[in-house]
mmCIF file of C-alpha atoms in Angstrom:
data_model
loop_
_atom_site.group_PDB
_atom_site.id
_atom_site.type_symbol
_atom_site.label_atom_id
_atom_site.label_comp_id
_atom_site.label_asym_id
_atom_site.label_seq_id
_atom_site.Cartn_x
_atom_site.Cartn_y
_atom_site.Cartn_z
ATOM 1 C CA MET A 1148 -26.372 -6.881 -28.476
ATOM 2 C CA ALA A 1149 -25.716 -7.286 -24.133
ATOM 3 C CA SER A 1150 -26.344 -4.281 -22.252
ATOM 4 C CA GLU A 1151 -23.503 -2.866 -20.307
ATOM 5 C CA PRO A 1152 -23.007 -3.719 -16.875
ATOM 6 C CA VAL A 1153 -24.462 -0.821 -14.501
ATOM 7 C CA ASN A 1154 -22.859 -1.722 -11.134
ATOM 8 C CA VAL A 1155 -19.543 -4.152 -10.314
ATOM 9 C CA ASN A 1156 -21.631 -7.169 -9.743
ATOM 10 C CA GLU A 1157 -22.413 -7.587 -13.379
ATOM 11 C CA PHE A 1158 -18.844 -7.959 -14.831
ATOM 12 C CA GLN A 1159 -18.889 -11.735 -12.429
ATOM 13 C CA GLU A 1160 -21.172 -12.839 -15.125
ATOM 14 C CA LEU A 1161 -19.322 -11.447 -17.871
ATOM 15 C CA ALA A 1162 -15.890 -12.844 -16.484
ATOM 16 C CA ARG A 1163 -18.014 -16.324 -16.453
ATOM 17 C CA GLN A 1164 -18.861 -16.091 -19.994
ATOM 18 C CA ALA A 1165 -15.606 -15.279 -21.424
ATOM 19 C CA LEU A 1166 -13.079 -17.580 -19.302
ATOM 20 C CA PRO A 1167 -12.626 -21.455 -19.309
ATOM 21 C CA LYS A 1168 -14.452 -23.162 -16.110
ATOM 22 C CA MET A 1169 -11.012 -23.760 -14.709
ATOM 23 C CA TYR A 1170 -9.872 -20.077 -14.725
ATOM 24 C CA TYR A 1171 -13.233 -18.829 -13.808
ATOM 25 C CA ASP A 1172 -13.282 -21.067 -10.823
ATOM 26 C CA PHE A 1173 -9.908 -20.121 -9.728
ATOM 27 C CA PHE A 1174 -10.789 -16.711 -9.540
ATOM 28 C CA THR A 1175 -14.214 -16.767 -7.859
ATOM 29 C CA GLY A 1176 -13.372 -19.746 -5.291
ATOM 30 C CA GLY A 1177 -12.838 -19.611 -1.715
ATOM 31 C CA ALA A 1178 -11.407 -22.574 0.767
ATOM 32 C CA GLU A 1179 -13.550 -25.344 1.785
ATOM 33 C CA ASP A 1180 -17.440 -25.048 2.584
ATOM 34 C CA GLN A 1181 -16.738 -21.043 0.973
ATOM 35 C CA HIS A 1182 -18.368 -19.862 4.385
ATOM 36 C CA THR A 1183 -16.229 -16.892 4.778
ATOM 37 C CA LEU A 1184 -16.415 -16.060 1.489
ATOM 38 C CA LYS A 1185 -19.996 -15.716 1.377
ATOM 39 C CA GLU A 1186 -19.674 -13.729 4.683
ATOM 40 C CA ASN A 1187 -17.422 -11.332 3.152
ATOM 41 C CA VAL A 1188 -19.912 -9.883 1.219
ATOM 42 C CA ALA A 1189 -22.957 -10.658 3.301
ATOM 43 C CA ALA A 1190 -21.597 -9.110 6.720
ATOM 44 C CA PHE A 1191 -21.536 -5.762 4.690
ATOM 45 C CA ARG A 1192 -25.137 -5.970 4.104
ATOM 46 C CA ARG A 1193 -25.594 -5.849 8.237
ATOM 47 C CA ILE A 1194 -23.982 -2.802 8.480
ATOM 48 C CA MET A 1195 -26.696 0.009 8.244
ATOM 49 C CA LEU A 1196 -25.587 4.218 7.443
ATOM 50 C CA ARG A 1197 -26.819 6.892 9.441
ATOM 51 C CA PRO A 1198 -26.742 9.694 6.884
ATOM 52 C CA ARG A 1199 -26.691 13.781 7.794
ATOM 53 C CA VAL A 1200 -28.913 15.886 6.000
ATOM 54 C CA LEU A 1201 -28.846 19.730 5.262
ATOM 55 C CA VAL A 1202 -24.994 19.363 4.682
ATOM 56 C CA ASP A 1203 -23.564 21.376 1.719
ATOM 57 C CA VAL A 1204 -22.596 18.684 -0.351
ATOM 58 C CA SER A 1205 -22.073 20.603 -3.495
ATOM 59 C CA ARG A 1206 -18.513 19.428 -3.778
ATOM 60 C CA ILE A 1207 -17.572 16.200 -2.832
ATOM 61 C CA ASP A 1208 -13.390 15.411 -2.707
ATOM 62 C CA MET A 1209 -12.911 11.581 -2.648
ATOM 63 C CA SER A 1210 -8.881 12.003 -2.410
ATOM 64 C CA THR A 1211 -7.161 10.578 0.290
ATOM 65 C CA THR A 1212 -3.263 9.933 0.750
ATOM 66 C CA ILE A 1213 -1.689 6.522 1.359
ATOM 67 C CA LEU A 1214 1.939 6.383 2.774
ATOM 68 C CA GLY A 1215 2.229 9.824 1.634
ATOM 69 C CA TYR A 1216 0.755 9.300 -2.007
ATOM 70 C CA LYS A 1217 -2.365 11.084 -2.899
ATOM 71 C CA ILE A 1218 -4.974 9.030 -4.789
ATOM 72 C CA SER A 1219 -8.325 9.919 -6.116
ATOM 73 C CA ALA A 1220 -10.175 8.098 -4.047
ATOM 74 C CA PRO A 1221 -9.998 5.490 -1.067
ATOM 75 C CA ILE A 1222 -10.126 2.700 -3.333
ATOM 76 C CA MET A 1223 -6.757 0.750 -4.376
ATOM 77 C CA ILE A 1224 -6.189 -2.505 -6.487
ATOM 78 C CA ALA A 1225 -5.594 -5.885 -4.467
ATOM 79 C CA PRO A 1226 -2.705 -7.946 -5.331
ATOM 80 C CA THR A 1227 -4.308 -10.792 -7.246
ATOM 81 C CA ALA A 1228 -2.650 -13.330 -8.698
ATOM 82 C CA MET A 1229 -2.073 -14.685 -12.611
ATOM 83 C CA HIS A 1230 -3.822 -11.884 -14.724
ATOM 84 C CA GLN A 1231 -2.810 -13.319 -17.870
ATOM 85 C CA LEU A 1232 -5.422 -16.211 -16.981
ATOM 86 C CA ALA A 1233 -8.160 -13.321 -17.164
ATOM 87 C CA HIS A 1234 -6.874 -11.389 -20.335
ATOM 88 C CA PRO A 1235 -3.984 -11.585 -22.748
ATOM 89 C CA GLU A 1236 -2.508 -8.098 -21.683
ATOM 90 C CA GLY A 1237 -2.754 -9.224 -17.910
ATOM 91 C CA GLU A 1238 -1.152 -7.041 -15.058
ATOM 92 C CA VAL A 1239 -0.231 -4.652 -17.596
ATOM 93 C CA ALA A 1240 -3.538 -3.507 -18.653
ATOM 94 C CA THR A 1241 -4.587 -3.361 -14.929
ATOM 95 C CA ALA A 1242 -1.612 -1.505 -14.457
ATOM 96 C CA ARG A 1243 -2.721 0.748 -17.062
ATOM 97 C CA ALA A 1244 -6.324 1.311 -15.409
ATOM 98 C CA ALA A 1245 -5.252 1.836 -11.858
ATOM 99 C CA ALA A 1246 -2.765 4.843 -13.710
ATOM 100 C CA ALA A 1247 -5.835 6.433 -15.663
ATOM 101 C CA CYS A 1248 -8.020 6.271 -12.224
ATOM 102 C CA ASN A 1249 -5.013 7.695 -10.089
ATOM 103 C CA THR A 1250 -5.056 5.012 -7.817
ATOM 104 C CA ILE A 1251 -2.447 2.385 -6.680
ATOM 105 C CA MET A 1252 -2.109 -0.992 -7.500
ATOM 106 C CA ILE A 1253 -0.843 -3.585 -5.758
ATOM 107 C CA LEU A 1254 1.486 -5.823 -7.705
ATOM 108 C CA SER A 1255 0.957 -9.703 -6.987
ATOM 109 C CA ASN A 1256 4.168 -11.847 -6.178
ATOM 110 C CA MET A 1257 2.743 -14.512 -8.383
ATOM 111 C CA SER A 1258 1.760 -12.244 -11.406
ATOM 112 C CA THR A 1259 2.249 -13.221 -15.075
ATOM 113 C CA CYS A 1260 3.696 -10.061 -16.224
ATOM 114 C CA THR A 1261 7.121 -9.404 -14.395
ATOM 115 C CA VAL A 1262 7.993 -6.623 -12.264
ATOM 116 C CA GLU A 1263 9.980 -4.583 -14.873
ATOM 117 C CA GLU A 1264 6.965 -4.916 -17.482
ATOM 118 C CA VAL A 1265 4.515 -3.459 -15.390
ATOM 119 C CA ALA A 1266 6.946 -0.892 -14.389
ATOM 120 C CA SER A 1267 7.664 0.130 -17.758
ATOM 121 C CA SER A 1268 3.654 0.257 -18.841
ATOM 122 C CA CYS A 1269 2.777 3.647 -17.448
ATOM 123 C CA ASN A 1270 3.836 6.376 -15.009
ATOM 124 C CA ALA A 1271 2.055 5.845 -11.533
ATOM 125 C CA VAL A 1272 2.668 4.904 -7.508
ATOM 126 C CA ARG A 1273 2.692 0.964 -6.976
ATOM 127 C CA PHE A 1274 3.277 -1.118 -4.277
ATOM 128 C CA PHE A 1275 4.466 -4.702 -4.568
ATOM 129 C CA GLN A 1276 3.066 -7.863 -2.455
ATOM 130 C CA LEU A 1277 5.781 -10.649 -1.227
ATOM 131 C CA TYR A 1278 5.712 -13.978 -0.407
ATOM 132 C CA VAL A 1279 8.668 -14.998 1.457
ATOM 133 C CA LEU A 1280 10.269 -17.727 -0.142
ATOM 134 C CA LYS A 1281 12.314 -20.916 1.257
ATOM 135 C CA ARG A 1282 15.084 -19.383 -0.893
ATOM 136 C CA ARG A 1283 15.381 -16.320 0.949
ATOM 137 C CA ASP A 1284 18.027 -15.096 -1.850
ATOM 138 C CA ILE A 1285 15.690 -14.961 -3.983
ATOM 139 C CA SER A 1286 13.072 -13.158 -2.086
ATOM 140 C CA ALA A 1287 15.831 -10.800 -1.541
ATOM 141 C CA GLN A 1288 16.815 -10.240 -5.460
ATOM 142 C CA ILE A 1289 12.912 -10.021 -5.901
ATOM 143 C CA VAL A 1290 12.858 -7.105 -3.666
ATOM 144 C CA HIS A 1291 15.693 -5.305 -5.114
ATOM 145 C CA ARG A 1292 14.280 -5.349 -8.437
ATOM 146 C CA VAL A 1293 11.099 -3.862 -6.867
ATOM 147 C CA GLU A 1294 13.112 -1.240 -5.590
ATOM 148 C CA LYS A 1295 15.441 -0.488 -8.565
ATOM 149 C CA ASN A 1296 12.062 -0.477 -10.544
ATOM 150 C CA GLY A 1297 10.413 2.364 -8.547
ATOM 151 C CA TYR A 1298 7.799 0.568 -6.404
ATOM 152 C CA LYS A 1299 6.976 2.418 -3.601
ATOM 153 C CA ALA A 1300 6.462 -0.206 -0.788
ATOM 154 C CA ILE A 1301 6.225 -3.979 0.067
ATOM 155 C CA VAL A 1302 2.839 -5.448 1.101
ATOM 156 C CA LEU A 1303 4.189 -8.705 2.820
ATOM 157 C CA THR A 1304 1.372 -11.590 2.949
ATOM 158 C CA VAL A 1305 1.800 -13.446 6.364
ATOM 159 C CA ASP A 1306 -1.379 -15.752 6.286
ATOM 160 C CA THR A 1307 0.104 -18.512 3.594
ATOM 161 C CA PRO A 1308 2.523 -20.496 5.114
ATOM 162 C CA ARG A 1309 0.656 -23.152 3.229
ATOM 163 C CA LEU A 1310 -2.106 -22.929 0.465
ATOM 164 C CA GLY A 1311 -5.758 -23.252 1.763
ATOM 165 C CA ARG A 1312 -7.822 -26.098 0.691
ATOM 166 C CA ARG A 1313 -9.286 -24.738 -2.511
ATOM 167 C CA GLU A 1314 -11.434 -27.761 -3.775
ATOM 168 C CA ALA A 1315 -12.977 -25.951 -7.054
ATOM 169 C CA ASP A 1316 -8.996 -26.013 -8.074
ATOM 170 C CA ILE A 1317 -8.762 -29.357 -6.802
ATOM 171 C CA LYS A 1318 -11.644 -30.773 -9.011
ATOM 172 C CA ASN A 1319 -10.500 -29.067 -12.130
ATOM 173 C CA ARG A 1320 -6.782 -29.980 -11.302
ATOM 174 C CA MET A 1321 -5.804 -26.316 -11.807
ATOM 175 C CA VAL A 1322 -2.346 -25.623 -13.630
ATOM 176 C CA SER A 1323 -0.420 -22.431 -12.662
ATOM 177 C CA PRO A 1324 0.930 -20.888 -15.977
ATOM 178 C CA GLN A 1325 4.727 -19.549 -15.974
ATOM 179 C CA LEU A 1326 5.058 -16.746 -13.035
ATOM 180 C CA ARG A 1327 7.880 -14.680 -14.615
ATOM 181 C CA ASN A 1328 9.112 -12.775 -11.631
ATOM 182 C CA PHE A 1329 11.015 -16.128 -11.342
ATOM 183 C CA GLU A 1330 12.017 -16.698 -14.346
ATOM 184 C CA GLY A 1331 16.103 -17.739 -14.416
ATOM 185 C CA LEU A 1332 15.703 -17.896 -10.549
ATOM 186 C CA LEU A 1333 12.954 -20.935 -9.615
ATOM 187 C CA SER A 1334 11.324 -23.430 -11.453
ATOM 188 C CA THR A 1335 7.470 -23.209 -11.122
ATOM 189 C CA GLU A 1336 6.464 -25.996 -12.939
ATOM 190 C CA VAL A 1337 5.507 -28.856 -10.905
ATOM 191 C CA ASP A 1338 4.268 -32.322 -12.083
ATOM 192 C CA THR A 1339 1.487 -33.901 -9.642
ATOM 193 C CA ASP A 1340 -1.065 -36.834 -10.602
ATOM 194 C CA GLU A 1341 -3.941 -35.504 -8.454
ATOM 195 C CA GLY A 1342 -5.139 -32.254 -7.607
ATOM 196 C CA SER A 1343 -3.993 -28.686 -8.118
ATOM 197 C CA ASN A 1344 -0.572 -28.098 -8.804
ATOM 198 C CA LEU A 1345 -0.749 -24.840 -7.157
ATOM 199 C CA GLU A 1346 -0.953 -26.792 -3.868
ATOM 200 C CA ALA A 1347 2.098 -28.542 -4.770
ATOM 201 C CA LEU A 1348 4.111 -25.379 -6.039
ATOM 202 C CA ALA A 1349 3.048 -23.674 -2.873
ATOM 203 C CA GLU A 1350 4.476 -26.418 -0.680
ATOM 204 C CA GLY A 1351 7.553 -26.421 -2.470
ATOM 205 C CA ILE A 1352 8.612 -22.818 -2.450
ATOM 206 C CA PHE A 1353 6.936 -21.049 0.309
ATOM 207 C CA ASP A 1354 8.833 -20.660 3.672
ATOM 208 C CA THR A 1355 6.738 -22.449 6.450
ATOM 209 C CA SER A 1356 9.029 -21.047 8.908
ATOM 210 C CA LEU A 1357 8.356 -17.207 8.647
ATOM 211 C CA SER A 1358 7.621 -15.636 12.038
ATOM 212 C CA TRP A 1359 7.497 -12.591 13.762
ATOM 213 C CA GLU A 1360 11.489 -12.134 13.975
ATOM 214 C CA ASP A 1361 11.452 -12.285 10.222
ATOM 215 C CA ILE A 1362 9.964 -9.139 9.716
ATOM 216 C CA GLY A 1363 13.240 -7.730 11.007
ATOM 217 C CA TRP A 1364 15.587 -9.644 8.204
ATOM 218 C CA LEU A 1365 13.019 -7.860 5.350
ATOM 219 C CA LYS A 1366 13.703 -4.302 6.601
ATOM 220 C CA SER A 1367 17.574 -5.241 6.675
ATOM 221 C CA ILE A 1368 17.589 -5.791 3.172
ATOM 222 C CA THR A 1369 15.361 -3.047 1.979
ATOM 223 C CA ASN A 1370 14.616 0.805 2.679
ATOM 224 C CA LEU A 1371 10.802 0.430 1.196
ATOM 225 C CA PRO A 1372 8.097 0.638 3.922
ATOM 226 C CA ILE A 1373 6.771 -2.606 5.072
ATOM 227 C CA LEU A 1374 2.864 -3.551 5.424
ATOM 228 C CA ILE A 1375 1.827 -6.945 6.510
ATOM 229 C CA LYS A 1376 -1.551 -7.966 4.728
ATOM 230 C CA GLY A 1377 -3.286 -11.053 6.464
ATOM 231 C CA VAL A 1378 -4.201 -9.492 10.157
ATOM 232 C CA LEU A 1379 -7.654 -10.507 11.780
ATOM 233 C CA THR A 1380 -6.960 -10.307 15.416
ATOM 234 C CA HIS A 1381 -6.170 -7.440 17.562
ATOM 235 C CA GLU A 1382 -3.291 -9.400 18.830
ATOM 236 C CA ASN A 1383 -1.608 -9.748 15.895
ATOM 237 C CA ALA A 1384 -2.051 -6.019 14.553
ATOM 238 C CA ARG A 1385 -0.353 -4.781 18.330
ATOM 239 C CA LYS A 1386 2.554 -7.326 17.308
ATOM 240 C CA ALA A 1387 3.058 -5.892 14.079
ATOM 241 C CA VAL A 1388 2.946 -1.989 15.612
ATOM 242 C CA GLU A 1389 5.619 -3.465 17.967
ATOM 243 C CA VAL A 1390 7.918 -4.923 14.996
ATOM 244 C CA GLY A 1391 7.407 -1.476 13.181
ATOM 245 C CA VAL A 1392 5.621 -2.026 10.087
ATOM 246 C CA ALA A 1393 4.503 0.841 8.314
ATOM 247 C CA GLY A 1394 0.528 -0.528 7.725
ATOM 248 C CA ILE A 1395 -1.427 -2.878 8.327
ATOM 249 C CA VAL A 1396 -4.016 -4.877 5.471
ATOM 250 C CA VAL A 1397 -6.834 -6.244 7.477
ATOM 251 C CA SER A 1398 -7.605 -9.362 5.183
ATOM 252 C CA ASN A 1399 -8.542 -12.993 4.917
ATOM 253 C CA HIS A 1400 -7.263 -13.538 1.623
ATOM 254 C CA GLY A 1401 -10.024 -13.368 -0.241
ATOM 255 C CA ALA A 1402 -11.809 -16.117 1.959
ATOM 256 C CA ARG A 1403 -9.184 -18.244 0.152
ATOM 257 C CA GLN A 1404 -7.220 -19.598 3.076
ATOM 258 C CA LEU A 1405 -8.843 -20.767 6.362
ATOM 259 C CA ASP A 1406 -12.493 -21.192 6.384
ATOM 260 C CA TYR A 1407 -14.592 -20.071 9.326
ATOM 261 C CA THR A 1408 -12.347 -17.078 10.156
ATOM 262 C CA PRO A 1409 -14.617 -13.975 10.304
ATOM 263 C CA ALA A 1410 -15.765 -11.643 7.205
ATOM 264 C CA THR A 1411 -13.117 -9.095 7.655
ATOM 265 C CA ILE A 1412 -15.525 -5.928 8.100
ATOM 266 C CA SER A 1413 -16.539 -7.524 11.155
ATOM 267 C CA VAL A 1414 -13.294 -7.313 12.498
ATOM 268 C CA LEU A 1415 -11.629 -4.297 11.052
ATOM 269 C CA GLU A 1416 -12.851 -1.928 14.297
ATOM 270 C CA GLU A 1417 -11.076 -4.270 16.246
ATOM 271 C CA VAL A 1418 -7.797 -4.340 14.676
ATOM 272 C CA VAL A 1419 -8.206 -0.281 14.259
ATOM 273 C CA HIS A 1420 -8.484 0.007 17.782
ATOM 274 C CA ALA A 1421 -5.537 -2.071 18.725
ATOM 275 C CA VAL A 1422 -3.677 -0.017 16.271
ATOM 276 C CA GLY A 1423 -4.728 3.120 17.745
ATOM 277 C CA GLY A 1424 -3.467 5.481 15.008
ATOM 278 C CA ARG A 1425 0.011 4.502 14.749
ATOM 279 C CA VAL A 1426 -0.011 3.129 11.405
ATOM 280 C CA PRO A 1427 -2.644 3.249 8.716
ATOM 281 C CA VAL A 1428 -4.961 0.147 8.494
ATOM 282 C CA LEU A 1429 -6.049 -0.774 5.233
ATOM 283 C CA PHE A 1430 -9.067 -3.334 4.172
ATOM 284 C CA ASP A 1431 -9.239 -5.815 2.082
ATOM 285 C CA GLY A 1432 -12.634 -8.359 1.202
ATOM 286 C CA GLY A 1433 -15.782 -8.275 0.200
ATOM 287 C CA VAL A 1434 -16.029 -4.711 -1.362
ATOM 288 C CA ARG A 1435 -18.645 -4.716 -4.392
ATOM 289 C CA ARG A 1436 -20.372 -1.263 -3.767
ATOM 290 C CA GLY A 1437 -19.366 2.471 -3.060
ATOM 291 C CA THR A 1438 -21.616 1.894 0.064
ATOM 292 C CA ASP A 1439 -18.987 -0.836 1.242
ATOM 293 C CA VAL A 1440 -16.175 1.487 0.794
ATOM 294 C CA PHE A 1441 -17.935 4.294 2.792
ATOM 295 C CA LYS A 1442 -18.597 1.606 5.763
ATOM 296 C CA ALA A 1443 -15.039 0.479 5.805
ATOM 297 C CA LEU A 1444 -14.055 3.904 6.320
ATOM 298 C CA ALA A 1445 -16.190 4.946 8.667
ATOM 299 C CA LEU A 1446 -14.951 1.923 10.907
ATOM 300 C CA GLY A 1447 -11.251 3.357 10.525
ATOM 301 C CA ALA A 1448 -10.046 2.073 7.239
ATOM 302 C CA GLN A 1449 -7.825 4.489 5.286
ATOM 303 C CA ALA A 1450 -8.526 2.788 2.020
ATOM 304 C CA VAL A 1451 -9.944 -0.442 0.678
ATOM 305 C CA LEU A 1452 -8.453 -3.083 -1.469
ATOM 306 C CA VAL A 1453 -10.235 -4.231 -4.107
ATOM 307 C CA GLY A 1454 -9.498 -7.730 -5.630
ATOM 308 C CA ARG A 1455 -12.170 -10.010 -7.971
ATOM 309 C CA PRO A 1456 -14.255 -7.590 -9.585
ATOM 310 C CA VAL A 1457 -11.001 -6.300 -11.005
ATOM 311 C CA VAL A 1458 -10.219 -9.462 -12.300
ATOM 312 C CA TYR A 1459 -13.771 -9.537 -13.558
ATOM 313 C CA GLY A 1460 -13.336 -6.368 -15.338
ATOM 314 C CA LEU A 1461 -10.231 -7.612 -16.793
ATOM 315 C CA ALA A 1462 -11.746 -10.625 -17.917
ATOM 316 C CA ALA A 1463 -14.776 -9.092 -19.567
ATOM 317 C CA ASN A 1464 -12.746 -6.165 -20.963
ATOM 318 C CA GLY A 1465 -9.389 -5.964 -20.294
ATOM 319 C CA GLU A 1466 -7.894 -2.512 -19.643
ATOM 320 C CA ARG A 1467 -11.380 -0.556 -20.066
ATOM 321 C CA GLY A 1468 -13.049 -3.233 -17.882
ATOM 322 C CA VAL A 1469 -10.724 -2.700 -14.990
ATOM 323 C CA ARG A 1470 -11.127 1.090 -15.480
ATOM 324 C CA ARG A 1471 -15.101 0.693 -15.259
ATOM 325 C CA VAL A 1472 -14.669 -1.094 -12.099
ATOM 326 C CA ILE A 1473 -12.756 1.130 -10.412
ATOM 327 C CA GLU A 1474 -15.086 4.236 -12.061
ATOM 328 C CA MET A 1475 -18.015 2.400 -10.899
ATOM 329 C CA LEU A 1476 -17.033 2.040 -7.410
ATOM 330 C CA LYS A 1477 -15.697 5.981 -7.259
ATOM 331 C CA ASP A 1478 -19.331 7.089 -8.491
ATOM 332 C CA GLU A 1479 -21.135 5.210 -5.856
ATOM 333 C CA PHE A 1480 -18.670 6.214 -3.045
ATOM 334 C CA GLU A 1481 -19.039 9.897 -4.133
ATOM 335 C CA LEU A 1482 -23.022 9.355 -4.266
ATOM 336 C CA THR A 1483 -23.021 7.639 -0.807
ATOM 337 C CA MET A 1484 -20.915 10.429 0.445
ATOM 338 C CA ALA A 1485 -23.110 13.041 -0.878
ATOM 339 C CA LEU A 1486 -26.215 11.468 0.583
ATOM 340 C CA SER A 1487 -24.924 10.748 3.908
ATOM 341 C CA GLY A 1488 -23.553 14.476 4.138
ATOM 342 C CA CYS A 1489 -19.915 14.222 3.996
ATOM 343 C CA SER A 1490 -18.031 16.410 1.271
ATOM 344 C CA ARG A 1491 -14.848 15.005 2.632
ATOM 345 C CA VAL A 1492 -13.205 11.838 3.331
ATOM 346 C CA LYS A 1493 -12.307 13.053 6.350
ATOM 347 C CA ASP A 1494 -15.885 13.832 7.344
ATOM 348 C CA ILE A 1495 -16.939 9.988 7.273
ATOM 349 C CA THR A 1496 -17.229 8.745 11.251
ATOM 350 C CA ARG A 1497 -17.694 5.968 13.016
ATOM 351 C CA SER A 1498 -21.154 7.719 13.900
ATOM 352 C CA HIS A 1499 -22.293 7.409 9.882
ATOM 353 C CA VAL A 1500 -22.563 3.691 10.610
ATOM 354 C CA THR A 1501 -24.795 1.002 12.887
ATOM 355 C CA THR A 1502 -23.487 -2.317 13.280
ATOM 356 C CA GLU A 1503 -24.533 -5.573 15.015
ATOM 357 C CA PHE A 1504 -22.599 -5.466 17.782
ATOM 358 C CA ASP A 1505 -23.680 -1.695 18.363
ATOM 359 C CA LYS A 1506 -27.270 -3.298 18.212
ATOM 360 C CA LEU A 1507 -26.103 -5.821 20.994
ATOM 361 C CA ARG A 1508 -24.425 -3.185 23.148
ATOM 362 C CA SER A 1509 -28.060 -0.923 23.092
ATOM 363 C CA MET A 1510 -29.863 -3.967 24.479
ATOM 364 C CA LEU A 1511 -27.507 -4.784 27.195
#
């Protein structure tokens, strides 16, 4: 009998064993050379911790609030597509795990379970990730369904006017399953003789004209707070605040869009400084350890989003696997807080980490 995983990274191999190669490659792959994919994880290793000793850490409180909603720890579930490719229960299993861990799941627009199925599966705070379609009326209908079913925020993905070149999907001729949020509204079946049909699907339905002015359109059709996901620069961060978003997600789309963008942890602080505390900043990309969560918070994130490890847990053992992934990260984060001398999330400060840039500045 195989031993139980002792850390989040070990779920990836379990997922590889459980999934057909096409689906495993879809979930694990990045864009082109996958340089940014590797950097998202590797960049964390170049950040060192500066612990404090002789601090009372007999009680550790990991809880925090996101847009006013309290969660057990600053670890949320990122929007990732097509969970039924990983497990028959799909996003419903993921949602139940999130609820059991008292955290927020962001449901993907490209989910294989509907907005309604996920909402009715359990009682929990949920956000919804949105792609704006060429058919704006369909996007509006989905937003209204999201509101009606009790989702608490819209997370607008802004880095995908076109789909990044994911070469594993092209080689495997990856085929998208039916995306059930579009049933009765839009066909997601695409015939293509070569490559991945995901590229053809995105090209056919995503609105490549989406611009800053369209944030106003989205605000006009919903009362929900709008966060934007896909910001990597101080210029875009300032613009986002100017147009009135409720939050920013620092993300390079799991390195699946434009290769050779920076690792997200390396630009987090730039975005945080540009925002200046006016809206919350969430972090997405490369989180595999509790120490990664701690480092992101020290650099100014209010919480982190976890994507691929959640899918690996789902593939390995359904709802229980997702729950174990989140619990492992929470346990490691709690230990990191204790060993760093932080009894509360707000005790984690910039002085608890040293980055490559700090070392360069010290040499000048």
